[in-house]
PDB file of C-alpha atoms in Angstrom:
ATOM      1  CA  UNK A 298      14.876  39.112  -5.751  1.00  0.00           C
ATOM      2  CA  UNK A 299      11.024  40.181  -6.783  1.00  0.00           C
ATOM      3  CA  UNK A 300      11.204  43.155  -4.245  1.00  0.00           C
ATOM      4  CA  UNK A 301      14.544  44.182  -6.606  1.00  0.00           C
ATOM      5  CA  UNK A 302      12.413  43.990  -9.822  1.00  0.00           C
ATOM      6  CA  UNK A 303       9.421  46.290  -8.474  1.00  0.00           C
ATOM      7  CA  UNK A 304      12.029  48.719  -7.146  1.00  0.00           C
ATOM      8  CA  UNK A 305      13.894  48.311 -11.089  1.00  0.00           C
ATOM      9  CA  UNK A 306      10.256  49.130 -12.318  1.00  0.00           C
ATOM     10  CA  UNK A 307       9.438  51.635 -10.099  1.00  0.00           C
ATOM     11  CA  UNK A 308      13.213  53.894 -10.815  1.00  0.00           C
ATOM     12  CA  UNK A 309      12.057  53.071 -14.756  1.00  0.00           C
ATOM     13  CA  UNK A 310       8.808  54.666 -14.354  1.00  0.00           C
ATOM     14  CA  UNK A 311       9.897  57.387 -12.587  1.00  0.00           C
ATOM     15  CA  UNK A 312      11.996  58.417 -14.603  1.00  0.00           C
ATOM     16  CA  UNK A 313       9.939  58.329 -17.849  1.00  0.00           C
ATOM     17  CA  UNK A 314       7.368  60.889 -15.875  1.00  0.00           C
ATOM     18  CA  UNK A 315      10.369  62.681 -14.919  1.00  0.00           C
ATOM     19  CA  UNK A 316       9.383  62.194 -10.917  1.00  0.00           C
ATOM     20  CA  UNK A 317      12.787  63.349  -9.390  1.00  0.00           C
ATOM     21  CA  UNK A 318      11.722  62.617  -5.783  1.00  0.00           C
ATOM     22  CA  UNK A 319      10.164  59.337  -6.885  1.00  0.00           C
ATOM     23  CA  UNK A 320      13.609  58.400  -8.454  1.00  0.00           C
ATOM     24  CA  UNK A 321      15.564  59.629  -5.518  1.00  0.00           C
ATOM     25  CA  UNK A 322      13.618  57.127  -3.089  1.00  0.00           C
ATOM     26  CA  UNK A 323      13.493  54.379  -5.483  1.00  0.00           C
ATOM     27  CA  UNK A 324      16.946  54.311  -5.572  1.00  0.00           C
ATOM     28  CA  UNK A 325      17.585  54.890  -2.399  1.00  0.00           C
ATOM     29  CA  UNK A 326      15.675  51.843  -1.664  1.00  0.00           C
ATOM     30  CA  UNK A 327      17.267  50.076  -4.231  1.00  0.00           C
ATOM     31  CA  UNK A 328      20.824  50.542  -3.018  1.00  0.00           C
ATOM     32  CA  UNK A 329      19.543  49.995   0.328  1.00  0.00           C
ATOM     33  CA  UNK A 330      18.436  45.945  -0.934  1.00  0.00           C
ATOM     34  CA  UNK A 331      21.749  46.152  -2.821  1.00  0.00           C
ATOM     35  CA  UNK A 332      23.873  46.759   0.610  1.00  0.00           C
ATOM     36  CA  UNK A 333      22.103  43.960   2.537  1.00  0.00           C
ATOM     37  CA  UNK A 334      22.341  41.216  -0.457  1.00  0.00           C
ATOM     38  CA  UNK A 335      26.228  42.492  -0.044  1.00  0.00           C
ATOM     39  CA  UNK A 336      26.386  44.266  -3.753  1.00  0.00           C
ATOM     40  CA  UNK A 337      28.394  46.848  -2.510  1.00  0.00           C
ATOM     41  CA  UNK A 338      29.929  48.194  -6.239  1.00  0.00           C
ATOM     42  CA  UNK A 339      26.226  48.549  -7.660  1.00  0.00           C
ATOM     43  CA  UNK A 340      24.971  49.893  -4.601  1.00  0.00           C
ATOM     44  CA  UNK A 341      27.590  52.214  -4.528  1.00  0.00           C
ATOM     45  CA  UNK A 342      27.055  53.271  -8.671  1.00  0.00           C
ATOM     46  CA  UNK A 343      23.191  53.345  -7.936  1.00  0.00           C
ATOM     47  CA  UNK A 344      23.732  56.018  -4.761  1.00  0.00           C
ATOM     48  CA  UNK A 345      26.108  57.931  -7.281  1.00  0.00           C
ATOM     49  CA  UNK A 346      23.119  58.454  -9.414  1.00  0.00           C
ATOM     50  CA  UNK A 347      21.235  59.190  -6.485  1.00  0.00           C
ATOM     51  CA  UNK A 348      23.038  61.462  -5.044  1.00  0.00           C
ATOM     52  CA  UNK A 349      23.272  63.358  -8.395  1.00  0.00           C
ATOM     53  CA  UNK A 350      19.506  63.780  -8.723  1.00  0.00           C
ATOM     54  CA  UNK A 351      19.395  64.292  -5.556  1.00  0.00           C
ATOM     55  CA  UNK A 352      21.204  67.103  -5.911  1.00  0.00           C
ATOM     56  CA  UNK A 353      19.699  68.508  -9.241  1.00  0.00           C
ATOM     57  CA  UNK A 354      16.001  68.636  -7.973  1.00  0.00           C
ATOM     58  CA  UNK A 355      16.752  69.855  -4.485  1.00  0.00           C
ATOM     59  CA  UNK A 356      16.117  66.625  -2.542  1.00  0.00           C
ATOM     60  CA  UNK A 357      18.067  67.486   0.348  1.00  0.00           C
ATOM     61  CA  UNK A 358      16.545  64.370   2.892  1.00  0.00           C
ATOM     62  CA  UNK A 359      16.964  62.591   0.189  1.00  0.00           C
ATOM     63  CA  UNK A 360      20.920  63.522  -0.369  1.00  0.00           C
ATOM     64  CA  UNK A 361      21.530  63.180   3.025  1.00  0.00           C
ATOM     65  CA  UNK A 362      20.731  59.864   3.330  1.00  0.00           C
ATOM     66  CA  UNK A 363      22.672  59.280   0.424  1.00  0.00           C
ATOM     67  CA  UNK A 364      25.768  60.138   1.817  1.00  0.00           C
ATOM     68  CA  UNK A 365      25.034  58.583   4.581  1.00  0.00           C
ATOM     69  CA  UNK A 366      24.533  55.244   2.848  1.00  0.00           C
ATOM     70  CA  UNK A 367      27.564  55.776   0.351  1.00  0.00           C
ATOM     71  CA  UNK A 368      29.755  56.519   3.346  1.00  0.00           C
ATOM     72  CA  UNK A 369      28.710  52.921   4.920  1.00  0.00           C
ATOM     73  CA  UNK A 370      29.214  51.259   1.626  1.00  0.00           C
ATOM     74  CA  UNK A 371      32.628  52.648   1.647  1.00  0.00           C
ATOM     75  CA  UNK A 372      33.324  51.637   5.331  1.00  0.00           C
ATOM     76  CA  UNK A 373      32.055  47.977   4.480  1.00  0.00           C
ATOM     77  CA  UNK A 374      34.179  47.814   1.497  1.00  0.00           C
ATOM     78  CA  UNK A 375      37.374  49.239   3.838  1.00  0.00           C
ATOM     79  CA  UNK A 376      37.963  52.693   2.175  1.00  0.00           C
ATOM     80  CA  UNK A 377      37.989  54.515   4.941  1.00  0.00           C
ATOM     81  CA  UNK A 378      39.215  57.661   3.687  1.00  0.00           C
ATOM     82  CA  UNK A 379      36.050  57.499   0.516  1.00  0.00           C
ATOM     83  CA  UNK A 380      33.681  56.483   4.179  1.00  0.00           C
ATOM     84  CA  UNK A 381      35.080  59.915   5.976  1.00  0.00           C
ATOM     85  CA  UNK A 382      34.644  62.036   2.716  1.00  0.00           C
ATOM     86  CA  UNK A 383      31.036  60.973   2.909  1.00  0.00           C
ATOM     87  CA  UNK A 384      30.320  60.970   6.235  1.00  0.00           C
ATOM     88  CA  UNK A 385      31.204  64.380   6.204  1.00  0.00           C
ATOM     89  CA  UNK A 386      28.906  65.440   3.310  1.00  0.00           C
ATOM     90  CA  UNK A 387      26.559  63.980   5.523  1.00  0.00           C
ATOM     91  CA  UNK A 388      26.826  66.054   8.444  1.00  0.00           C
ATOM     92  CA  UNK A 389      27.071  69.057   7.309  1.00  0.00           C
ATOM     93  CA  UNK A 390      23.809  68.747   4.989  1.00  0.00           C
ATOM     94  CA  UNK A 391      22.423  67.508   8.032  1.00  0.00           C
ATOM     95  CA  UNK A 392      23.350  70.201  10.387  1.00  0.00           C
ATOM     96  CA  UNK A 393      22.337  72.328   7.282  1.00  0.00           C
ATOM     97  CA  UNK A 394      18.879  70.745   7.329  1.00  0.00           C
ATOM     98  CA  UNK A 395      18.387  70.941  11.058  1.00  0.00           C
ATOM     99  CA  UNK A 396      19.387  74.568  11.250  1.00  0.00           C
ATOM    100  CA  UNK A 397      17.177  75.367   8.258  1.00  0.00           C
ATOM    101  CA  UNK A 398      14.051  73.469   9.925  1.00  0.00           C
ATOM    102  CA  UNK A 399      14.969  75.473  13.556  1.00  0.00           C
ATOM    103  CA  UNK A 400      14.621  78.649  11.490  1.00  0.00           C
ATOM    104  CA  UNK A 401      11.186  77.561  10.108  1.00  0.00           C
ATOM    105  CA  UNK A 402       9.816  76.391  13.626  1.00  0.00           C
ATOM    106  CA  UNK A 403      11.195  79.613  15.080  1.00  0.00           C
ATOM    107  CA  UNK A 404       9.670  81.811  12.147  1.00  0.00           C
ATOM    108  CA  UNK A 405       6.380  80.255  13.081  1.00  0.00           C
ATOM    109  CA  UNK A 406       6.380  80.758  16.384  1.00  0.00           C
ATOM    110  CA  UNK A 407       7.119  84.098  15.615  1.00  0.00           C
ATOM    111  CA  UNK A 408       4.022  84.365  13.395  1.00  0.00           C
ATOM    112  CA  UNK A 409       1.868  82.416  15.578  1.00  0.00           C
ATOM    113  CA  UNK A 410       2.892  85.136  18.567  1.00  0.00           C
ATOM    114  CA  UNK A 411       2.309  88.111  16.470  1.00  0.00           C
ATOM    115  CA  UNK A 412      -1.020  86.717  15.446  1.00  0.00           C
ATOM    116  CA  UNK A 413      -2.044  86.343  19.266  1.00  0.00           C
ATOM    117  CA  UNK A 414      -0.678  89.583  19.871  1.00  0.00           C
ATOM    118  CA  UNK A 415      -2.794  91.533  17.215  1.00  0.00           C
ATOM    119  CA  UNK A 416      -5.700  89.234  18.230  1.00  0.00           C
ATOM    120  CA  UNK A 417      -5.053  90.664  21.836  1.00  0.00           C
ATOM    121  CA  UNK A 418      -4.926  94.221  20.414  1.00  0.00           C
ATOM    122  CA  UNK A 419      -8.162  93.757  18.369  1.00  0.00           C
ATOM    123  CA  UNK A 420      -9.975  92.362  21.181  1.00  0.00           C
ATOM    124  CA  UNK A 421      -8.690  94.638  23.323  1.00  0.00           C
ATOM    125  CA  UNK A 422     -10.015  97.666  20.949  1.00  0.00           C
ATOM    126  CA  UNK A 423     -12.984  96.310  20.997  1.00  0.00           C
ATOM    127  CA  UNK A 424     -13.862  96.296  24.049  1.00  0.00           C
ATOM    128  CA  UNK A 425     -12.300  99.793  24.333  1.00  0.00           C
ATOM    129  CA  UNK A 426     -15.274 101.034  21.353  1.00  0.00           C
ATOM    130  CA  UNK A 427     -17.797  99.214  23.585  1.00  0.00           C
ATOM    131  CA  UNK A 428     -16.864 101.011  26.623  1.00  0.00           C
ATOM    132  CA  UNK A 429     -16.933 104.417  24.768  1.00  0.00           C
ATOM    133  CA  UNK A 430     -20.149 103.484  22.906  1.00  0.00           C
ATOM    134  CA  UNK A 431     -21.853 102.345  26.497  1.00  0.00           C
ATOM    135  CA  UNK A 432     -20.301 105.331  27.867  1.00  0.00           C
ATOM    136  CA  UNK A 433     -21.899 107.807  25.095  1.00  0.00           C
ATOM    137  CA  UNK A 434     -25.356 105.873  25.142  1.00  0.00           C
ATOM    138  CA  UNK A 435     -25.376 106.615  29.317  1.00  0.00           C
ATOM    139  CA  UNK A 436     -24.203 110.462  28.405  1.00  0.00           C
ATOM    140  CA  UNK A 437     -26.919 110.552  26.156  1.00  0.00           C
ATOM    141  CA  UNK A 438     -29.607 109.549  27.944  1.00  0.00           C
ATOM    142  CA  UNK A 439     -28.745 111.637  31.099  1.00  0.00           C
ATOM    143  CA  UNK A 440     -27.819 114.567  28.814  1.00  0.00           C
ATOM    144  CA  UNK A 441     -31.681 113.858  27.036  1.00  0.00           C
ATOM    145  CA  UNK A 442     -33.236 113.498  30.758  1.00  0.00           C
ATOM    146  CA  UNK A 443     -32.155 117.224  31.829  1.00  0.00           C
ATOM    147  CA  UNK A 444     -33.002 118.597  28.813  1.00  0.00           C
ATOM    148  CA  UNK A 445     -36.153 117.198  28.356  1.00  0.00           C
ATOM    149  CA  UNK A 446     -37.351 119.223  31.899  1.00  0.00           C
TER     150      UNK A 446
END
């Protein structure tokens, strides 16, 4: 099919400017047309390749929905045990991912709270300096008004 050929273009290109993410989702894509036109082998041989440059540039969506495409190739073409093997890889980079984006949202929400909390302070001080200056300034001028007599 056309779509096929752009994808074909688009994995060539990428790879001559050495885009790794680029490649990973062009061939993602293009194993995804390859499963629906019922290719399984070369879907299969492109997600290989995919999942090894997945893999070398750190793509970890990217793997995961490898595996998670090369263990429903393998469950379409009845290898159940190659399917499970997969499916695995799958979940656990996935759990992996999920914990590792819980940590991020948590770590924010830690810095966002300490942020508040020195805001808080700050203000807090400030207002605190303000008193005390107000406080002098009133000293001052009763201190200056008995004197003055």
């Amino acid at each position: 099919s056309s779509s096929k050929g752009y994808i074909d273009y688009s994995i060539k290109l990428f790879n001559e400017i050495g885009d790794q993410l680029g490649l990973t989702n062009a061939l993602l894509i293009s194993a995804e047309i390859d499963v629906l036109m019922g290719n399984y082998v070369t879907a299969r041989e492109i997600l290989d390749n995919c999942v090894v440059v997945a893999q070398n540039s750190g793509a970890l969506k990217e793997l995961t929905q490898a595996y998670q495409m090369l263990a429903n190739v393998y469950e379409l073409k009845g290898n159940s045990e190659k399917a499970y093997e997969n499916l695995k890889a799958f979940t656990i980079l996935k759990d992996s991912l999920y914990s590792e984006e819980k940590t991020k949202i948590f770590s924010e929400m830690e810095v966002k709270y300490r942020t508040k909390t020195k805001e808080k302070e700050l203000l807090e001080q400030k207002i605190k300096n303000k008193q005390i200056k107000d406080y002098s300034n009133v000293f001052i001028m009763i201190w200056n008004t008995k004197h003055k007599r």
